[in-house]
Amino acid sequence: MAIQLKRLDHLVLTVADIAATVAFYEAALGMVAEQFAGGRIALRFGEQKINLHEHGHEFEPKAQSVQPGSADLCFVTSTPVAVAKEALVALGVEILEGPVQKSGALGPI
């Protein structure tokens, strides 16, 4: 069974300089910076958000091999998590961690 995606919830960008990244996205695209517990910074636009991780100071969980410019994606699905995980494993995808609790664009996921 294919996983049924509903939408992209958020993505994470690993950047060299969070302040410069925020300044660019606010000026160029009108995004709004938002600070979360622990000093995490996200850029919000519509019902989406981009979480920013500064290279060398990433928050957990994070992608396995991060570099400035790398990204990871979080999708919202109507497929139960256990079924989605089973489908990915059947396709040869290695699950490194999870499922985990996250702060999604519209709240906890």
C-alpha positions as a printed Julia matrix, in Angstrom:
109×3 Matrix{Float64}:
  0.0    0.0    0.0
  1.32   3.44  -0.9
  1.54   6.04   1.85
 -1.19   8.68   1.45
  0.34  12.15   1.89
 -1.92  15.05   2.89
  0.57  17.93   2.87
  4.07  19.1    3.65
  4.13  20.15   7.31
  7.55  21.73   7.54
 11.09  21.44   6.34
 14.38  21.95   8.12
 17.22  23.93   6.56
 20.72  23.67   7.94
 22.34  27.08   7.5
 25.69  28.72   8.19
 24.18  31.83   9.84
 20.66  31.91  11.27
 20.49  35.72  11.61
 21.51  36.24   7.98
 19.05  33.57   6.83
 16.18  35.17   8.79
 17.03  38.62   7.42
 17.02  37.31   3.84
 13.73  35.38   4.03
 11.95  38.2    5.88
 13.11  40.81   3.33
 12.81  38.71   0.18
  9.68  36.66   0.87
  7.94  38.33   3.81
  8.34  35.33   6.11
  8.03  35.88   9.86
 10.65  34.58  12.31
  9.35  32.72  15.34
 11.38  31.6   18.37
 10.58  28.37  20.21
 11.73  26.8   23.47
 15.43  26.12  23.64
 16.26  28.95  21.23
 14.95  27.19  18.12
 14.1   29.56  15.26
 11.58  28.96  12.47
 10.35  31.01   9.54
  6.57  30.94   9.17
  4.55  31.6    6.02
  0.89  30.64   5.63
  0.37  27.25   7.29
  3.96  26.16   6.68
  7.24  26.7    8.45
 10.93  26.29   7.83
 12.88  25.24  10.92
 16.41  26.61  10.93
 19.35  24.65  12.31
 22.75  26.32  12.46
 25.49  24.04  11.15
 27.37  22.53  14.07
 24.55  23.39  16.5
 21.68  21.29  15.13
 18.74  20.23  17.29
 17.81  16.57  17.74
 16.53  14.7   15.94
 18.42  15.8   12.85
 19.47  14.41   9.5
 22.42  12.02   9.6
 24.88  14.05   7.46
 24.14  17.76   7.65
 25.9   20.58   5.8
 24.88  24.2    5.19
 22.21  24.08   2.48
 20.99  20.59   3.37
 17.34  20.02   4.26
 14.94  17.45   5.63
 11.2   17.27   5.04
  8.23  16.4    7.26
  5.03  15.22   5.59
  1.59  14.8    7.16
 -0.1   11.56   6.13
 -3.49   9.96   6.61
 -1.73   6.57   6.7
 -1.16   5.25  10.25
  2.48   5.74  11.29
  3.1    2.02  11.86
  1.77   1.2    8.37
  3.85   3.98   6.77
  6.98   2.77   8.57
  6.32  -0.82   7.45
  5.86   0.32   3.83
  9.13   2.27   3.86
 11.08  -0.61   5.4
  9.61  -2.93   2.72
 11.07  -0.56   0.1
 14.52  -0.85   1.67
 14.46   2.46   3.56
 16.56   2.35   6.73
 14.73   4.01   9.64
 17.44   5.63  11.75
 15.16   6.98  14.48
 11.5    7.22  15.21
  8.73   7.71  15.25
  9.44  10.82  17.35
  7.34  13.69  18.69
  7.86  16.95  16.74
  6.6   20.51  16.76
  4.79  20.75  13.43
  3.74  23.86  11.53
  0.27  23.74  13.1
  1.19  22.25  16.48
  2.49  18.98  17.96
  2.75  15.98  15.64
